[in-house]
Amino acid sequence: MKFLAKLIVSAIAVLIVSYLLPGVHVDSFLTAIVVAVVLSFLNTVIKPLMIILTIPITIFSFGLFLLVINAFMILLADKLIDGFEVKNFWWALIFSFAMGIVTSILENFQKVNS
């Protein structure tokens, strides 16, 4: 049940961020749920492999390359999902930052109201 609540919060965050950023477009709430599911899967399966493969670059960049990996995960989700569009790498990077902030705010709001 906790996982489902996190997916709903992530889907709402996707909608909010897509509304705020002109370089990101989501067709509907159902698409936002699919985006949340796909990003969850990519962050669970693909991202750890990418981190392992890019350890030297990540160390050399003092961890900043992890932001690039996050942006690539979002661009990959863009390619996989119809109805979800991110214009370029920079919008994906901004989307990643904004998703982190909005998700954090919504999860704190959810905890307060529980």
mmCIF file with all atom_site columns, N, CA and C in Angstrom, residues 14-15 18 24-32 34-35 77-86:
data_model
loop_
_atom_site.group_PDB
_atom_site.id
_atom_site.type_symbol
_atom_site.label_atom_id
_atom_site.label_alt_id
_atom_site.label_comp_id
_atom_site.label_asym_id
_atom_site.label_entity_id
_atom_site.label_seq_id
_atom_site.pdbx_PDB_ins_code
_atom_site.Cartn_x
_atom_site.Cartn_y
_atom_site.Cartn_z
_atom_site.occupancy
_atom_site.B_iso_or_equiv
_atom_site.pdbx_formal_charge
_atom_site.auth_seq_id
_atom_site.auth_comp_id
_atom_site.auth_asym_id
_atom_site.auth_atom_id
_atom_site.pdbx_PDB_model_num
ATOM 1  N N  . VAL A 1 14 ? 4.693  14.661 -11.107 1.00 0.00 ? 14 VAL A N  1
ATOM 2  C CA . VAL A 1 14 ? 4.940  14.734 -12.554 1.00 0.00 ? 14 VAL A CA 1
ATOM 3  C C  . VAL A 1 14 ? 3.990  15.743 -13.188 1.00 0.00 ? 14 VAL A C  1
ATOM 4  N N  . LEU A 1 15 ? 2.722  15.704 -12.806 1.00 0.00 ? 15 LEU A N  1
ATOM 5  C CA . LEU A 1 15 ? 1.748  16.657 -13.356 1.00 0.00 ? 15 LEU A CA 1
ATOM 6  C C  . LEU A 1 15 ? 2.085  18.098 -12.969 1.00 0.00 ? 15 LEU A C  1
ATOM 7  N N  . SER A 1 18 ? 5.270  19.212 -14.809 1.00 0.00 ? 18 SER A N  1
ATOM 8  C CA . SER A 1 18 ? 5.026  19.406 -16.249 1.00 0.00 ? 18 SER A CA 1
ATOM 9  C C  . SER A 1 18 ? 4.210  20.673 -16.500 1.00 0.00 ? 18 SER A C  1
ATOM 10 N N  . VAL A 1 24 ? 8.468  20.411 -20.738 1.00 0.00 ? 24 VAL A N  1
ATOM 11 C CA . VAL A 1 24 ? 7.988  19.072 -20.386 1.00 0.00 ? 24 VAL A CA 1
ATOM 12 C C  . VAL A 1 24 ? 6.479  19.046 -20.588 1.00 0.00 ? 24 VAL A C  1
ATOM 13 N N  . HIS A 1 25 ? 5.992  17.968 -21.205 1.00 0.00 ? 25 HIS A N  1
ATOM 14 C CA . HIS A 1 25 ? 4.550  17.852 -21.465 1.00 0.00 ? 25 HIS A CA 1
ATOM 15 C C  . HIS A 1 25 ? 4.068  16.454 -21.086 1.00 0.00 ? 25 HIS A C  1
ATOM 16 N N  . VAL A 1 26 ? 2.951  16.411 -20.353 1.00 0.00 ? 26 VAL A N  1
ATOM 17 C CA . VAL A 1 26 ? 2.286  15.155 -19.998 1.00 0.00 ? 26 VAL A CA 1
ATOM 18 C C  . VAL A 1 26 ? 0.835  15.279 -20.441 1.00 0.00 ? 26 VAL A C  1
ATOM 19 N N  . ASP A 1 27 ? 0.346  14.266 -21.161 1.00 0.00 ? 27 ASP A N  1
ATOM 20 C CA . ASP A 1 27 ? -1.008 14.324 -21.714 1.00 0.00 ? 27 ASP A CA 1
ATOM 21 C C  . ASP A 1 27 ? -2.111 14.257 -20.668 1.00 0.00 ? 27 ASP A C  1
ATOM 22 N N  . SER A 1 28 ? -1.983 13.331 -19.703 1.00 0.00 ? 28 SER A N  1
ATOM 23 C CA . SER A 1 28 ? -3.084 13.107 -18.768 1.00 0.00 ? 28 SER A CA 1
ATOM 24 C C  . SER A 1 28 ? -2.556 12.550 -17.453 1.00 0.00 ? 28 SER A C  1
ATOM 25 N N  . PHE A 1 29 ? -3.474 12.399 -16.495 1.00 0.00 ? 29 PHE A N  1
ATOM 26 C CA . PHE A 1 29 ? -3.089 11.820 -15.211 1.00 0.00 ? 29 PHE A CA 1
ATOM 27 C C  . PHE A 1 29 ? -2.678 10.365 -15.377 1.00 0.00 ? 29 PHE A C  1
ATOM 28 N N  . LEU A 1 30 ? -3.341 9.650  -16.270 1.00 0.00 ? 30 LEU A N  1
ATOM 29 C CA . LEU A 1 30 ? -2.967 8.250  -16.531 1.00 0.00 ? 30 LEU A CA 1
ATOM 30 C C  . LEU A 1 30 ? -1.539 8.172  -17.078 1.00 0.00 ? 30 LEU A C  1
ATOM 31 N N  . THR A 1 31 ? -1.194 9.087  -17.957 1.00 0.00 ? 31 THR A N  1
ATOM 32 C CA . THR A 1 31 ? 0.170  9.140  -18.471 1.00 0.00 ? 31 THR A CA 1
ATOM 33 C C  . THR A 1 31 ? 1.150  9.454  -17.352 1.00 0.00 ? 31 THR A C  1
ATOM 34 N N  . ALA A 1 32 ? 0.763  10.346 -16.436 1.00 0.00 ? 32 ALA A N  1
ATOM 35 C CA . ALA A 1 32 ? 1.622  10.680 -15.295 1.00 0.00 ? 32 ALA A CA 1
ATOM 36 C C  . ALA A 1 32 ? 1.854  9.457  -14.411 1.00 0.00 ? 32 ALA A C  1
ATOM 37 N N  . VAL A 1 34 ? 1.820  6.339  -15.487 1.00 0.00 ? 34 VAL A N  1
ATOM 38 C CA . VAL A 1 34 ? 2.735  5.486  -16.257 1.00 0.00 ? 34 VAL A CA 1
ATOM 39 C C  . VAL A 1 34 ? 4.162  6.017  -16.141 1.00 0.00 ? 34 VAL A C  1
ATOM 40 N N  . VAL A 1 35 ? 4.332  7.334  -16.210 1.00 0.00 ? 35 VAL A N  1
ATOM 41 C CA . VAL A 1 35 ? 5.655  7.938  -16.055 1.00 0.00 ? 35 VAL A CA 1
ATOM 42 C C  . VAL A 1 35 ? 6.228  7.602  -14.681 1.00 0.00 ? 35 VAL A C  1
ATOM 43 N N  . ALA A 1 77 ? 12.731 7.497  -20.245 1.00 0.00 ? 77 ALA A N  1
ATOM 44 C CA . ALA A 1 77 ? 11.287 7.398  -20.002 1.00 0.00 ? 77 ALA A CA 1
ATOM 45 C C  . ALA A 1 77 ? 10.520 8.143  -21.091 1.00 0.00 ? 77 ALA A C  1
ATOM 46 N N  . ASP A 1 78 ? 11.058 9.272  -21.534 1.00 0.00 ? 78 ASP A N  1
ATOM 47 C CA . ASP A 1 78 ? 10.438 10.033 -22.622 1.00 0.00 ? 78 ASP A CA 1
ATOM 48 C C  . ASP A 1 78 ? 10.338 9.186  -23.887 1.00 0.00 ? 78 ASP A C  1
ATOM 49 N N  . LYS A 1 79 ? 11.379 8.439  -24.191 1.00 0.00 ? 79 LYS A N  1
ATOM 50 C CA . LYS A 1 79 ? 11.371 7.594  -25.390 1.00 0.00 ? 79 LYS A CA 1
ATOM 51 C C  . LYS A 1 79 ? 10.411 6.409  -25.259 1.00 0.00 ? 79 LYS A C  1
ATOM 52 N N  . LEU A 1 80 ? 10.213 5.931  -24.041 1.00 0.00 ? 80 LEU A N  1
ATOM 53 C CA . LEU A 1 80 ? 9.387  4.747  -23.819 1.00 0.00 ? 80 LEU A CA 1
ATOM 54 C C  . LEU A 1 80 ? 7.892  5.038  -23.726 1.00 0.00 ? 80 LEU A C  1
ATOM 55 N N  . ILE A 1 81 ? 7.523  6.258  -23.363 1.00 0.00 ? 81 ILE A N  1
ATOM 56 C CA . ILE A 1 81 ? 6.122  6.573  -23.048 1.00 0.00 ? 81 ILE A CA 1
ATOM 57 C C  . ILE A 1 81 ? 5.563  7.583  -24.042 1.00 0.00 ? 81 ILE A C  1
ATOM 58 N N  . ASP A 1 82 ? 4.473  7.181  -24.701 1.00 0.00 ? 82 ASP A N  1
ATOM 59 C CA . ASP A 1 82 ? 3.738  8.125  -25.544 1.00 0.00 ? 82 ASP A CA 1
ATOM 60 C C  . ASP A 1 82 ? 2.941  9.046  -24.624 1.00 0.00 ? 82 ASP A C  1
ATOM 61 N N  . GLY A 1 83 ? 2.915  10.315 -24.955 1.00 0.00 ? 83 GLY A N  1
ATOM 62 C CA . GLY A 1 83 ? 2.172  11.263 -24.131 1.00 0.00 ? 83 GLY A CA 1
ATOM 63 C C  . GLY A 1 83 ? 3.042  11.948 -23.091 1.00 0.00 ? 83 GLY A C  1
ATOM 64 N N  . PHE A 1 84 ? 4.310  11.577 -23.018 1.00 0.00 ? 84 PHE A N  1
ATOM 65 C CA . PHE A 1 84 ? 5.275  12.224 -22.120 1.00 0.00 ? 84 PHE A CA 1
ATOM 66 C C  . PHE A 1 84 ? 6.413  12.730 -22.986 1.00 0.00 ? 84 PHE A C  1
ATOM 67 N N  . GLU A 1 85 ? 6.628  14.040 -22.947 1.00 0.00 ? 85 GLU A N  1
ATOM 68 C CA . GLU A 1 85 ? 7.638  14.633 -23.810 1.00 0.00 ? 85 GLU A CA 1
ATOM 69 C C  . GLU A 1 85 ? 8.535  15.569 -23.015 1.00 0.00 ? 85 GLU A C  1
ATOM 70 N N  . VAL A 1 86 ? 9.826  15.365 -23.171 1.00 0.00 ? 86 VAL A N  1
ATOM 71 C CA . VAL A 1 86 ? 10.840 16.256 -22.611 1.00 0.00 ? 86 VAL A CA 1
ATOM 72 C C  . VAL A 1 86 ? 11.663 16.748 -23.792 1.00 0.00 ? 86 VAL A C  1
#
